[in-house]
Amino acid sequence: MPTRLQIARPDIIKALEESGAHVFRHSDIATLLTTHRNFWRLAQSTTTQKFVEFLLERGELRIVRLEAVDRFGHDVTRYVKGVASPCELALSIRPGAYLCHATAVFLHGLTEQMPKTIYVNREQSPKPQGTTPTQTSIDRAFANKQRESTYIFAYEDWKAVVLSGKHTNKLEVGMLTDPQGARVEVTNIERTLIDITVRPAYAGGVFEVLKAYRAAKERMSVNVLLATLKKLNYVYPYHQAIGFYMSRAGYGESRVQRLKRLGLQWDFYLTHNIQNREYDSPWRLFYPKGLQ
């Protein structure tokens, strides 16, 4: 006699397909079972683990393990239906995450380089606003190397870096289609330009950031960028770095002046720990020598 799971298999397959997902956490499978248990007429003795084993044995799902690069980290196990893109797998590491930085640069077509590192942002809970900076505090903060996430996972020939960005309630995050055809959440062009200005290490460095600004010149809206920057409410004067990039990328005086009108109160830095630097007087900004 066929088991209840075997009888319900067509309906189970339909439910998996209707979910629209290719990647499932163990908790997702548990929710699916709880939601449909009565309709599928499954006994209470059918645990989530038995349900998962049934789906794996029948080939409806397969196991994918994302290996923690940090020796103190823990591998992540996911269940995949069909083919899942690297972006989908990376996003599954933390619920509510979205693609950002170099990955967003690529998905918006601002670079032709196919990245082997996928950046995802899982926002922190709201925090109190930082104190107003002084020149001394700015100099001290940017004298050292910027901290980078060690929450990294590897799978096949790519890796995912999970960031814990400031709380923005997914400001300027929308949907795009990745190269494999999956619909994924990603920061828009203006938010991406701000993000890579703030954390250039997650975009390949300041030289790559400048290339992205040049590629975005005819597509980005200064209005949207300024509104987004205002909502992000950074303590440090990142508008000076943004204005510098826009100037070097040839955005035109009328667009650039809108950044300059935000004020030039401090000497600022394009990135952290600049060893060989030059100074741009119009933007009161230190930047790495050789950046054209």
PDB file of C-alpha atoms in Angstrom:
ATOM      1  CA  MET A   1       0.000   0.000   0.000  1.00  0.00           C
ATOM      2  CA  PRO A   2       1.356   3.472  -0.843  1.00  0.00           C
ATOM      3  CA  THR A   3       2.065   5.710   2.120  1.00  0.00           C
ATOM      4  CA  ARG A   4       0.257   9.017   2.697  1.00  0.00           C
ATOM      5  CA  LEU A   5       3.395  10.854   1.592  1.00  0.00           C
ATOM      6  CA  GLN A   6       3.446   8.915  -1.661  1.00  0.00           C
ATOM      7  CA  ILE A   7      -0.243   9.619  -2.262  1.00  0.00           C
ATOM      8  CA  ALA A   8       0.259  13.321  -1.520  1.00  0.00           C
ATOM      9  CA  ARG A   9       3.384  13.612  -3.659  1.00  0.00           C
ATOM     10  CA  PRO A  10       1.720  15.407  -6.642  1.00  0.00           C
ATOM     11  CA  ASP A  11       0.217  17.984  -4.289  1.00  0.00           C
ATOM     12  CA  ILE A  12       3.541  18.385  -2.469  1.00  0.00           C
ATOM     13  CA  ILE A  13       5.331  19.021  -5.767  1.00  0.00           C
ATOM     14  CA  LYS A  14       2.662  21.563  -6.706  1.00  0.00           C
ATOM     15  CA  ALA A  15       3.095  23.379  -3.382  1.00  0.00           C
ATOM     16  CA  LEU A  16       6.868  23.541  -3.842  1.00  0.00           C
ATOM     17  CA  GLU A  17       6.451  24.967  -7.319  1.00  0.00           C
ATOM     18  CA  GLU A  18       3.806  27.479  -6.255  1.00  0.00           C
ATOM     19  CA  SER A  19       6.117  28.792  -3.528  1.00  0.00           C
ATOM     20  CA  GLY A  20       8.220  30.339  -6.298  1.00  0.00           C
ATOM     21  CA  ALA A  21      11.395  29.508  -4.398  1.00  0.00           C
ATOM     22  CA  HIS A  22      14.371  27.468  -5.537  1.00  0.00           C
ATOM     23  CA  VAL A  23      16.174  27.512  -2.176  1.00  0.00           C
ATOM     24  CA  PHE A  24      14.608  26.369   1.102  1.00  0.00           C
ATOM     25  CA  ARG A  25      15.788  26.503   4.698  1.00  0.00           C
ATOM     26  CA  HIS A  26      14.854  23.700   7.082  1.00  0.00           C
ATOM     27  CA  SER A  27      12.375  26.119   8.661  1.00  0.00           C
ATOM     28  CA  ASP A  28      10.787  26.763   5.256  1.00  0.00           C
ATOM     29  CA  ILE A  29      10.154  23.042   4.832  1.00  0.00           C
ATOM     30  CA  ALA A  30       8.703  22.884   8.341  1.00  0.00           C
ATOM     31  CA  THR A  31       6.320  25.746   7.544  1.00  0.00           C
ATOM     32  CA  LEU A  32       5.273  24.070   4.303  1.00  0.00           C
ATOM     33  CA  LEU A  33       4.489  20.850   6.161  1.00  0.00           C
ATOM     34  CA  THR A  34       2.548  22.625   8.909  1.00  0.00           C
ATOM     35  CA  THR A  35       0.522  24.639   6.404  1.00  0.00           C
ATOM     36  CA  HIS A  36      -0.526  21.698   4.249  1.00  0.00           C
ATOM     37  CA  ARG A  37      -0.454  18.756   6.667  1.00  0.00           C
ATOM     38  CA  ASN A  38      -4.227  18.496   7.040  1.00  0.00           C
ATOM     39  CA  PHE A  39      -4.938  18.930   3.332  1.00  0.00           C
ATOM     40  CA  TRP A  40      -2.371  16.263   2.515  1.00  0.00           C
ATOM     41  CA  ARG A  41      -3.810  14.082   5.317  1.00  0.00           C
ATOM     42  CA  LEU A  42      -0.406  13.397   6.825  1.00  0.00           C
ATOM     43  CA  ALA A  43      -0.109  11.863  10.260  1.00  0.00           C
ATOM     44  CA  GLN A  44       1.377  13.842  13.149  1.00  0.00           C
ATOM     45  CA  SER A  45       4.154  11.248  13.199  1.00  0.00           C
ATOM     46  CA  THR A  46       5.363  12.673   9.865  1.00  0.00           C
ATOM     47  CA  THR A  47       8.052  14.955  11.255  1.00  0.00           C
ATOM     48  CA  THR A  48       9.841  17.657   9.333  1.00  0.00           C
ATOM     49  CA  GLN A  49      12.928  15.432   9.171  1.00  0.00           C
ATOM     50  CA  LYS A  50      10.927  12.534   7.694  1.00  0.00           C
ATOM     51  CA  PHE A  51       9.325  14.955   5.234  1.00  0.00           C
ATOM     52  CA  VAL A  52      12.727  16.298   4.165  1.00  0.00           C
ATOM     53  CA  GLU A  53      14.103  12.751   3.766  1.00  0.00           C
ATOM     54  CA  PHE A  54      11.141  11.830   1.575  1.00  0.00           C
ATOM     55  CA  LEU A  55      11.714  14.850  -0.696  1.00  0.00           C
ATOM     56  CA  LEU A  56      15.433  14.102  -0.934  1.00  0.00           C
ATOM     57  CA  GLU A  57      14.887  10.397  -1.685  1.00  0.00           C
ATOM     58  CA  ARG A  58      12.398  11.224  -4.445  1.00  0.00           C
ATOM     59  CA  GLY A  59      14.718  13.819  -5.967  1.00  0.00           C
ATOM     60  CA  GLU A  60      12.368  16.744  -5.395  1.00  0.00           C
ATOM     61  CA  LEU A  61      15.078  18.518  -3.414  1.00  0.00           C
ATOM     62  CA  ARG A  62      18.845  18.226  -3.142  1.00  0.00           C
ATOM     63  CA  ILE A  63      21.187  19.340  -0.382  1.00  0.00           C
ATOM     64  CA  VAL A  64      23.611  22.232  -0.861  1.00  0.00           C
ATOM     65  CA  ARG A  65      26.138  23.121   1.841  1.00  0.00           C
ATOM     66  CA  LEU A  66      27.731  26.541   1.971  1.00  0.00           C
ATOM     67  CA  GLU A  67      31.016  26.136   3.818  1.00  0.00           C
ATOM     68  CA  ALA A  68      31.979  28.717   6.437  1.00  0.00           C
ATOM     69  CA  VAL A  69      35.376  30.193   5.583  1.00  0.00           C
ATOM     70  CA  ASP A  70      35.991  31.329   9.162  1.00  0.00           C
ATOM     71  CA  ARG A  71      37.086  28.313  11.212  1.00  0.00           C
ATOM     72  CA  PHE A  72      34.806  29.482  14.025  1.00  0.00           C
ATOM     73  CA  GLY A  73      31.791  29.686  11.720  1.00  0.00           C
ATOM     74  CA  HIS A  74      29.184  27.058  10.930  1.00  0.00           C
ATOM     75  CA  ASP A  75      28.326  25.661   7.513  1.00  0.00           C
ATOM     76  CA  VAL A  76      24.902  26.478   6.118  1.00  0.00           C
ATOM     77  CA  THR A  77      22.688  23.707   4.746  1.00  0.00           C
ATOM     78  CA  ARG A  78      20.039  24.532   2.178  1.00  0.00           C
ATOM     79  CA  TYR A  79      17.594  22.444   0.141  1.00  0.00           C
ATOM     80  CA  VAL A  80      17.382  23.270  -3.552  1.00  0.00           C
ATOM     81  CA  LYS A  81      14.615  22.523  -6.022  1.00  0.00           C
ATOM     82  CA  GLY A  82      15.807  22.465  -9.619  1.00  0.00           C
ATOM     83  CA  VAL A  83      18.598  24.949 -10.315  1.00  0.00           C
ATOM     84  CA  ALA A  84      19.363  27.811  -7.941  1.00  0.00           C
ATOM     85  CA  SER A  85      21.541  30.736  -8.946  1.00  0.00           C
ATOM     86  CA  PRO A  86      24.539  31.746  -6.807  1.00  0.00           C
ATOM     87  CA  CYS A  87      22.673  34.939  -5.894  1.00  0.00           C
ATOM     88  CA  GLU A  88      19.667  32.975  -4.616  1.00  0.00           C
ATOM     89  CA  LEU A  89      21.901  30.728  -2.524  1.00  0.00           C
ATOM     90  CA  ALA A  90      23.787  33.698  -1.089  1.00  0.00           C
ATOM     91  CA  LEU A  91      20.564  35.506  -0.204  1.00  0.00           C
ATOM     92  CA  SER A  92      19.297  32.423   1.622  1.00  0.00           C
ATOM     93  CA  ILE A  93      22.060  32.652   4.221  1.00  0.00           C
ATOM     94  CA  ARG A  94      20.203  35.313   6.194  1.00  0.00           C
ATOM     95  CA  PRO A  95      16.457  36.041   5.977  1.00  0.00           C
ATOM     96  CA  GLY A  96      15.649  39.507   4.718  1.00  0.00           C
ATOM     97  CA  ALA A  97      19.029  39.969   3.030  1.00  0.00           C
ATOM     98  CA  TYR A  98      19.519  41.800  -0.265  1.00  0.00           C
ATOM     99  CA  LEU A  99      22.335  42.117  -2.801  1.00  0.00           C
ATOM    100  CA  CYS A 100      24.644  45.101  -2.575  1.00  0.00           C
ATOM    101  CA  HIS A 101      28.037  46.677  -3.338  1.00  0.00           C
ATOM    102  CA  ALA A 102      30.052  44.949  -6.098  1.00  0.00           C
ATOM    103  CA  THR A 103      27.222  42.509  -6.793  1.00  0.00           C
ATOM    104  CA  ALA A 104      24.777  45.377  -7.304  1.00  0.00           C
ATOM    105  CA  VAL A 105      27.345  47.151  -9.511  1.00  0.00           C
ATOM    106  CA  PHE A 106      27.442  44.069 -11.738  1.00  0.00           C
ATOM    107  CA  LEU A 107      23.679  43.485 -11.813  1.00  0.00           C
ATOM    108  CA  HIS A 108      23.109  47.109 -12.864  1.00  0.00           C
ATOM    109  CA  GLY A 109      25.570  46.688 -15.723  1.00  0.00           C
ATOM    110  CA  LEU A 110      28.113  49.156 -14.324  1.00  0.00           C
ATOM    111  CA  THR A 111      30.950  46.699 -14.830  1.00  0.00           C
ATOM    112  CA  GLU A 112      31.644  43.868 -17.241  1.00  0.00           C
ATOM    113  CA  GLN A 113      33.575  41.889 -14.659  1.00  0.00           C
ATOM    114  CA  MET A 114      31.713  38.777 -13.521  1.00  0.00           C
ATOM    115  CA  PRO A 115      32.323  38.786  -9.749  1.00  0.00           C
ATOM    116  CA  LYS A 116      33.253  35.610  -7.907  1.00  0.00           C
ATOM    117  CA  THR A 117      32.265  37.198  -4.608  1.00  0.00           C
ATOM    118  CA  ILE A 118      28.600  37.919  -3.863  1.00  0.00           C
ATOM    119  CA  TYR A 119      27.805  40.612  -1.314  1.00  0.00           C
ATOM    120  CA  VAL A 120      24.576  40.426   0.650  1.00  0.00           C
ATOM    121  CA  ASN A 121      23.410  42.846   3.314  1.00  0.00           C
ATOM    122  CA  ARG A 122      21.344  41.828   6.330  1.00  0.00           C
ATOM    123  CA  GLU A 123      20.537  45.048   8.140  1.00  0.00           C
ATOM    124  CA  GLN A 124      21.137  45.541  11.843  1.00  0.00           C
ATOM    125  CA  SER A 125      18.417  46.581  14.238  1.00  0.00           C
ATOM    126  CA  PRO A 126      18.009  50.363  14.663  1.00  0.00           C
ATOM    127  CA  LYS A 127      20.842  52.043  16.577  1.00  0.00           C
ATOM    128  CA  PRO A 128      21.160  55.523  18.106  1.00  0.00           C
ATOM    129  CA  GLN A 129      22.679  58.146  15.805  1.00  0.00           C
ATOM    130  CA  GLY A 130      26.413  58.663  16.300  1.00  0.00           C
ATOM    131  CA  THR A 131      27.900  61.831  17.704  1.00  0.00           C
ATOM    132  CA  THR A 132      28.913  64.771  15.522  1.00  0.00           C
ATOM    133  CA  PRO A 133      32.487  64.218  14.321  1.00  0.00           C
ATOM    134  CA  THR A 134      35.505  66.393  14.894  1.00  0.00           C
ATOM    135  CA  GLN A 135      38.516  66.690  12.623  1.00  0.00           C
ATOM    136  CA  THR A 136      40.493  64.669  15.149  1.00  0.00           C
ATOM    137  CA  SER A 137      37.916  61.857  15.239  1.00  0.00           C
ATOM    138  CA  ILE A 138      37.735  61.733  11.426  1.00  0.00           C
ATOM    139  CA  ASP A 139      41.528  61.601  11.109  1.00  0.00           C
ATOM    140  CA  ARG A 140      41.713  58.838  13.704  1.00  0.00           C
ATOM    141  CA  ALA A 141      38.923  56.745  12.164  1.00  0.00           C
ATOM    142  CA  PHE A 142      40.335  56.846   8.637  1.00  0.00           C
ATOM    143  CA  ALA A 143      43.958  56.294   9.638  1.00  0.00           C
ATOM    144  CA  ASN A 144      43.287  52.608  10.206  1.00  0.00           C
ATOM    145  CA  LYS A 145      42.204  49.888   7.811  1.00  0.00           C
ATOM    146  CA  GLN A 146      38.447  49.615   7.450  1.00  0.00           C
ATOM    147  CA  ARG A 147      36.921  46.608   9.157  1.00  0.00           C
ATOM    148  CA  GLU A 148      35.618  43.931   6.810  1.00  0.00           C
ATOM    149  CA  SER A 149      33.132  41.149   7.360  1.00  0.00           C
ATOM    150  CA  THR A 150      34.473  37.698   8.215  1.00  0.00           C
ATOM    151  CA  TYR A 151      31.018  36.157   7.772  1.00  0.00           C
ATOM    152  CA  ILE A 152      31.980  34.410   4.536  1.00  0.00           C
ATOM    153  CA  PHE A 153      30.764  31.206   2.892  1.00  0.00           C
ATOM    154  CA  ALA A 154      32.169  29.275  -0.058  1.00  0.00           C
ATOM    155  CA  TYR A 155      30.426  27.063  -2.615  1.00  0.00           C
ATOM    156  CA  GLU A 156      31.928  25.687  -5.819  1.00  0.00           C
ATOM    157  CA  ASP A 157      33.937  28.550  -7.392  1.00  0.00           C
ATOM    158  CA  TRP A 158      32.292  31.521  -5.652  1.00  0.00           C
ATOM    159  CA  LYS A 159      31.901  32.874  -2.156  1.00  0.00           C
ATOM    160  CA  ALA A 160      29.312  34.966  -0.337  1.00  0.00           C
ATOM    161  CA  VAL A 161      30.156  37.778   2.074  1.00  0.00           C
ATOM    162  CA  VAL A 162      27.358  38.680   4.488  1.00  0.00           C
ATOM    163  CA  LEU A 163      27.391  42.271   5.699  1.00  0.00           C
ATOM    164  CA  SER A 164      25.572  43.747   8.686  1.00  0.00           C
ATOM    165  CA  GLY A 165      24.755  47.205   7.384  1.00  0.00           C
ATOM    166  CA  LYS A 166      23.002  49.999   9.226  1.00  0.00           C
ATOM    167  CA  HIS A 167      19.245  49.818   9.566  1.00  0.00           C
ATOM    168  CA  THR A 168      17.557  51.467   6.564  1.00  0.00           C
ATOM    169  CA  ASN A 169      14.342  49.436   6.233  1.00  0.00           C
ATOM    170  CA  LYS A 170      15.623  48.327   2.804  1.00  0.00           C
ATOM    171  CA  LEU A 171      15.925  51.878   1.522  1.00  0.00           C
ATOM    172  CA  GLU A 172      15.999  51.976  -2.305  1.00  0.00           C
ATOM    173  CA  VAL A 173      16.022  48.179  -2.651  1.00  0.00           C
ATOM    174  CA  GLY A 174      14.103  46.651  -5.541  1.00  0.00           C
ATOM    175  CA  MET A 175      13.923  43.605  -7.785  1.00  0.00           C
ATOM    176  CA  LEU A 176      16.242  42.707 -10.660  1.00  0.00           C
ATOM    177  CA  THR A 177      16.843  39.575 -12.712  1.00  0.00           C
ATOM    178  CA  ASP A 178      20.221  37.930 -12.186  1.00  0.00           C
ATOM    179  CA  PRO A 179      22.211  36.261 -15.018  1.00  0.00           C
ATOM    180  CA  GLN A 180      20.516  32.911 -14.332  1.00  0.00           C
ATOM    181  CA  GLY A 181      17.049  34.450 -14.603  1.00  0.00           C
ATOM    182  CA  ALA A 182      16.195  34.543 -10.898  1.00  0.00           C
ATOM    183  CA  ARG A 183      14.371  37.537  -9.459  1.00  0.00           C
ATOM    184  CA  VAL A 184      16.451  38.947  -6.605  1.00  0.00           C
ATOM    185  CA  GLU A 185      16.416  41.971  -4.291  1.00  0.00           C
ATOM    186  CA  VAL A 186      19.205  44.496  -4.885  1.00  0.00           C
ATOM    187  CA  THR A 187      20.026  48.116  -4.109  1.00  0.00           C
ATOM    188  CA  ASN A 188      19.205  50.580  -6.897  1.00  0.00           C
ATOM    189  CA  ILE A 189      21.913  52.482  -8.774  1.00  0.00           C
ATOM    190  CA  GLU A 190      21.934  55.543  -6.520  1.00  0.00           C
ATOM    191  CA  ARG A 191      22.002  53.544  -3.280  1.00  0.00           C
ATOM    192  CA  THR A 192      24.703  51.322  -4.769  1.00  0.00           C
ATOM    193  CA  LEU A 193      26.923  54.304  -5.600  1.00  0.00           C
ATOM    194  CA  ILE A 194      26.568  55.558  -2.034  1.00  0.00           C
ATOM    195  CA  ASP A 195      27.275  52.127  -0.553  1.00  0.00           C
ATOM    196  CA  ILE A 196      30.467  51.582  -2.541  1.00  0.00           C
ATOM    197  CA  THR A 197      31.624  55.078  -1.631  1.00  0.00           C
ATOM    198  CA  VAL A 198      31.186  54.269   2.058  1.00  0.00           C
ATOM    199  CA  ARG A 199      32.718  50.769   1.771  1.00  0.00           C
ATOM    200  CA  PRO A 200      34.986  50.757  -1.315  1.00  0.00           C
ATOM    201  CA  ALA A 201      36.664  47.519  -0.209  1.00  0.00           C
ATOM    202  CA  TYR A 202      33.415  45.714  -1.042  1.00  0.00           C
ATOM    203  CA  ALA A 203      33.591  47.014  -4.604  1.00  0.00           C
ATOM    204  CA  GLY A 204      37.207  46.222  -5.459  1.00  0.00           C
ATOM    205  CA  GLY A 205      38.670  49.498  -4.183  1.00  0.00           C
ATOM    206  CA  VAL A 206      38.432  53.171  -5.107  1.00  0.00           C
ATOM    207  CA  PHE A 207      39.634  52.663  -8.683  1.00  0.00           C
ATOM    208  CA  GLU A 208      36.706  50.312  -9.356  1.00  0.00           C
ATOM    209  CA  VAL A 209      34.326  52.700  -7.590  1.00  0.00           C
ATOM    210  CA  LEU A 210      35.354  55.494  -9.948  1.00  0.00           C
ATOM    211  CA  LYS A 211      34.716  53.194 -12.934  1.00  0.00           C
ATOM    212  CA  ALA A 212      31.214  52.519 -11.611  1.00  0.00           C
ATOM    213  CA  TYR A 213      30.515  56.248 -11.306  1.00  0.00           C
ATOM    214  CA  ARG A 214      31.619  56.750 -14.898  1.00  0.00           C
ATOM    215  CA  ALA A 215      29.406  53.909 -16.107  1.00  0.00           C
ATOM    216  CA  ALA A 216      26.415  55.284 -14.167  1.00  0.00           C
ATOM    217  CA  LYS A 217      26.768  58.884 -15.366  1.00  0.00           C
ATOM    218  CA  GLU A 218      23.858  58.840 -17.829  1.00  0.00           C
ATOM    219  CA  ARG A 219      21.651  56.621 -15.693  1.00  0.00           C
ATOM    220  CA  MET A 220      21.798  57.930 -12.145  1.00  0.00           C
ATOM    221  CA  SER A 221      19.558  60.647 -10.728  1.00  0.00           C
ATOM    222  CA  VAL A 222      21.215  63.244  -8.510  1.00  0.00           C
ATOM    223  CA  ASN A 223      17.800  63.940  -6.984  1.00  0.00           C
ATOM    224  CA  VAL A 224      17.411  60.305  -5.940  1.00  0.00           C
ATOM    225  CA  LEU A 225      21.011  60.101  -4.741  1.00  0.00           C
ATOM    226  CA  LEU A 226      20.688  63.224  -2.575  1.00  0.00           C
ATOM    227  CA  ALA A 227      17.354  62.088  -1.119  1.00  0.00           C
ATOM    228  CA  THR A 228      18.806  58.657  -0.354  1.00  0.00           C
ATOM    229  CA  LEU A 229      21.935  60.120   1.220  1.00  0.00           C
ATOM    230  CA  LYS A 230      19.819  62.369   3.418  1.00  0.00           C
ATOM    231  CA  LYS A 231      17.736  59.423   4.648  1.00  0.00           C
ATOM    232  CA  LEU A 232      20.863  57.363   5.360  1.00  0.00           C
ATOM    233  CA  ASN A 233      21.958  60.216   7.635  1.00  0.00           C
ATOM    234  CA  TYR A 234      25.645  59.343   7.919  1.00  0.00           C
ATOM    235  CA  VAL A 235      27.746  61.037  10.571  1.00  0.00           C
ATOM    236  CA  TYR A 236      30.730  61.386   8.240  1.00  0.00           C
ATOM    237  CA  PRO A 237      30.609  63.767   5.230  1.00  0.00           C
ATOM    238  CA  TYR A 238      30.456  61.135   2.515  1.00  0.00           C
ATOM    239  CA  HIS A 239      28.948  63.717   0.160  1.00  0.00           C
ATOM    240  CA  GLN A 240      32.491  65.054  -0.283  1.00  0.00           C
ATOM    241  CA  ALA A 241      33.673  61.665  -1.535  1.00  0.00           C
ATOM    242  CA  ILE A 242      30.600  61.321  -3.774  1.00  0.00           C
ATOM    243  CA  GLY A 243      31.157  64.793  -5.208  1.00  0.00           C
ATOM    244  CA  PHE A 244      34.809  63.982  -5.821  1.00  0.00           C
ATOM    245  CA  TYR A 245      33.901  60.813  -7.740  1.00  0.00           C
ATOM    246  CA  MET A 246      31.291  62.682  -9.754  1.00  0.00           C
ATOM    247  CA  SER A 247      33.798  65.421 -10.622  1.00  0.00           C
ATOM    248  CA  ARG A 248      36.404  62.904 -11.746  1.00  0.00           C
ATOM    249  CA  ALA A 249      33.774  60.999 -13.725  1.00  0.00           C
ATOM    250  CA  GLY A 250      32.740  64.115 -15.639  1.00  0.00           C
ATOM    251  CA  TYR A 251      29.219  64.616 -14.325  1.00  0.00           C
ATOM    252  CA  GLY A 252      29.102  68.310 -15.152  1.00  0.00           C
ATOM    253  CA  GLU A 253      29.320  71.331 -12.893  1.00  0.00           C
ATOM    254  CA  SER A 254      25.584  71.806 -12.299  1.00  0.00           C
ATOM    255  CA  ARG A 255      25.186  68.249 -10.978  1.00  0.00           C
ATOM    256  CA  VAL A 256      28.373  68.334  -8.930  1.00  0.00           C
ATOM    257  CA  GLN A 257      27.578  71.668  -7.288  1.00  0.00           C
ATOM    258  CA  ARG A 258      24.522  70.145  -5.630  1.00  0.00           C
ATOM    259  CA  LEU A 259      26.859  67.966  -3.569  1.00  0.00           C
ATOM    260  CA  LYS A 260      29.171  70.867  -2.794  1.00  0.00           C
ATOM    261  CA  ARG A 261      26.280  72.895  -1.422  1.00  0.00           C
ATOM    262  CA  LEU A 262      25.946  70.323   1.372  1.00  0.00           C
ATOM    263  CA  GLY A 263      29.054  71.905   2.876  1.00  0.00           C
ATOM    264  CA  LEU A 264      32.791  71.381   3.142  1.00  0.00           C
ATOM    265  CA  GLN A 265      33.358  71.634   6.862  1.00  0.00           C
ATOM    266  CA  TRP A 266      36.012  68.934   7.264  1.00  0.00           C
ATOM    267  CA  ASP A 267      39.050  67.460   5.610  1.00  0.00           C
ATOM    268  CA  PHE A 268      37.858  64.003   4.591  1.00  0.00           C
ATOM    269  CA  TYR A 269      39.198  60.752   3.096  1.00  0.00           C
ATOM    270  CA  LEU A 270      38.191  58.741   0.048  1.00  0.00           C
ATOM    271  CA  THR A 271      39.105  55.531   1.840  1.00  0.00           C
ATOM    272  CA  HIS A 272      40.806  54.244   4.964  1.00  0.00           C
ATOM    273  CA  ASN A 273      44.526  53.887   5.609  1.00  0.00           C
ATOM    274  CA  ILE A 274      45.810  55.737   2.514  1.00  0.00           C
ATOM    275  CA  GLN A 275      49.565  55.207   2.407  1.00  0.00           C
ATOM    276  CA  ASN A 276      50.490  57.361  -0.584  1.00  0.00           C
ATOM    277  CA  ARG A 277      48.001  60.177  -0.866  1.00  0.00           C
ATOM    278  CA  GLU A 278      47.178  63.436  -2.583  1.00  0.00           C
ATOM    279  CA  TYR A 279      44.822  66.237  -1.534  1.00  0.00           C
ATOM    280  CA  ASP A 280      41.947  67.634  -3.574  1.00  0.00           C
ATOM    281  CA  SER A 281      41.360  71.210  -2.378  1.00  0.00           C
ATOM    282  CA  PRO A 282      37.922  71.772  -3.992  1.00  0.00           C
ATOM    283  CA  TRP A 283      36.521  68.787  -2.068  1.00  0.00           C
ATOM    284  CA  ARG A 284      38.868  68.960   0.941  1.00  0.00           C
ATOM    285  CA  LEU A 285      39.584  65.293   0.337  1.00  0.00           C
ATOM    286  CA  PHE A 286      42.593  62.987   0.616  1.00  0.00           C
ATOM    287  CA  TYR A 287      42.720  60.272  -2.045  1.00  0.00           C
ATOM    288  CA  PRO A 288      45.205  57.615  -3.227  1.00  0.00           C
ATOM    289  CA  LYS A 289      47.887  58.926  -5.546  1.00  0.00           C
ATOM    290  CA  GLY A 290      47.329  57.906  -9.170  1.00  0.00           C
ATOM    291  CA  LEU A 291      43.544  57.982  -9.119  1.00  0.00           C
ATOM    292  CA  GLN A 292      42.567  59.717 -12.362  1.00  0.00           C
TER     293      GLN A 292
END
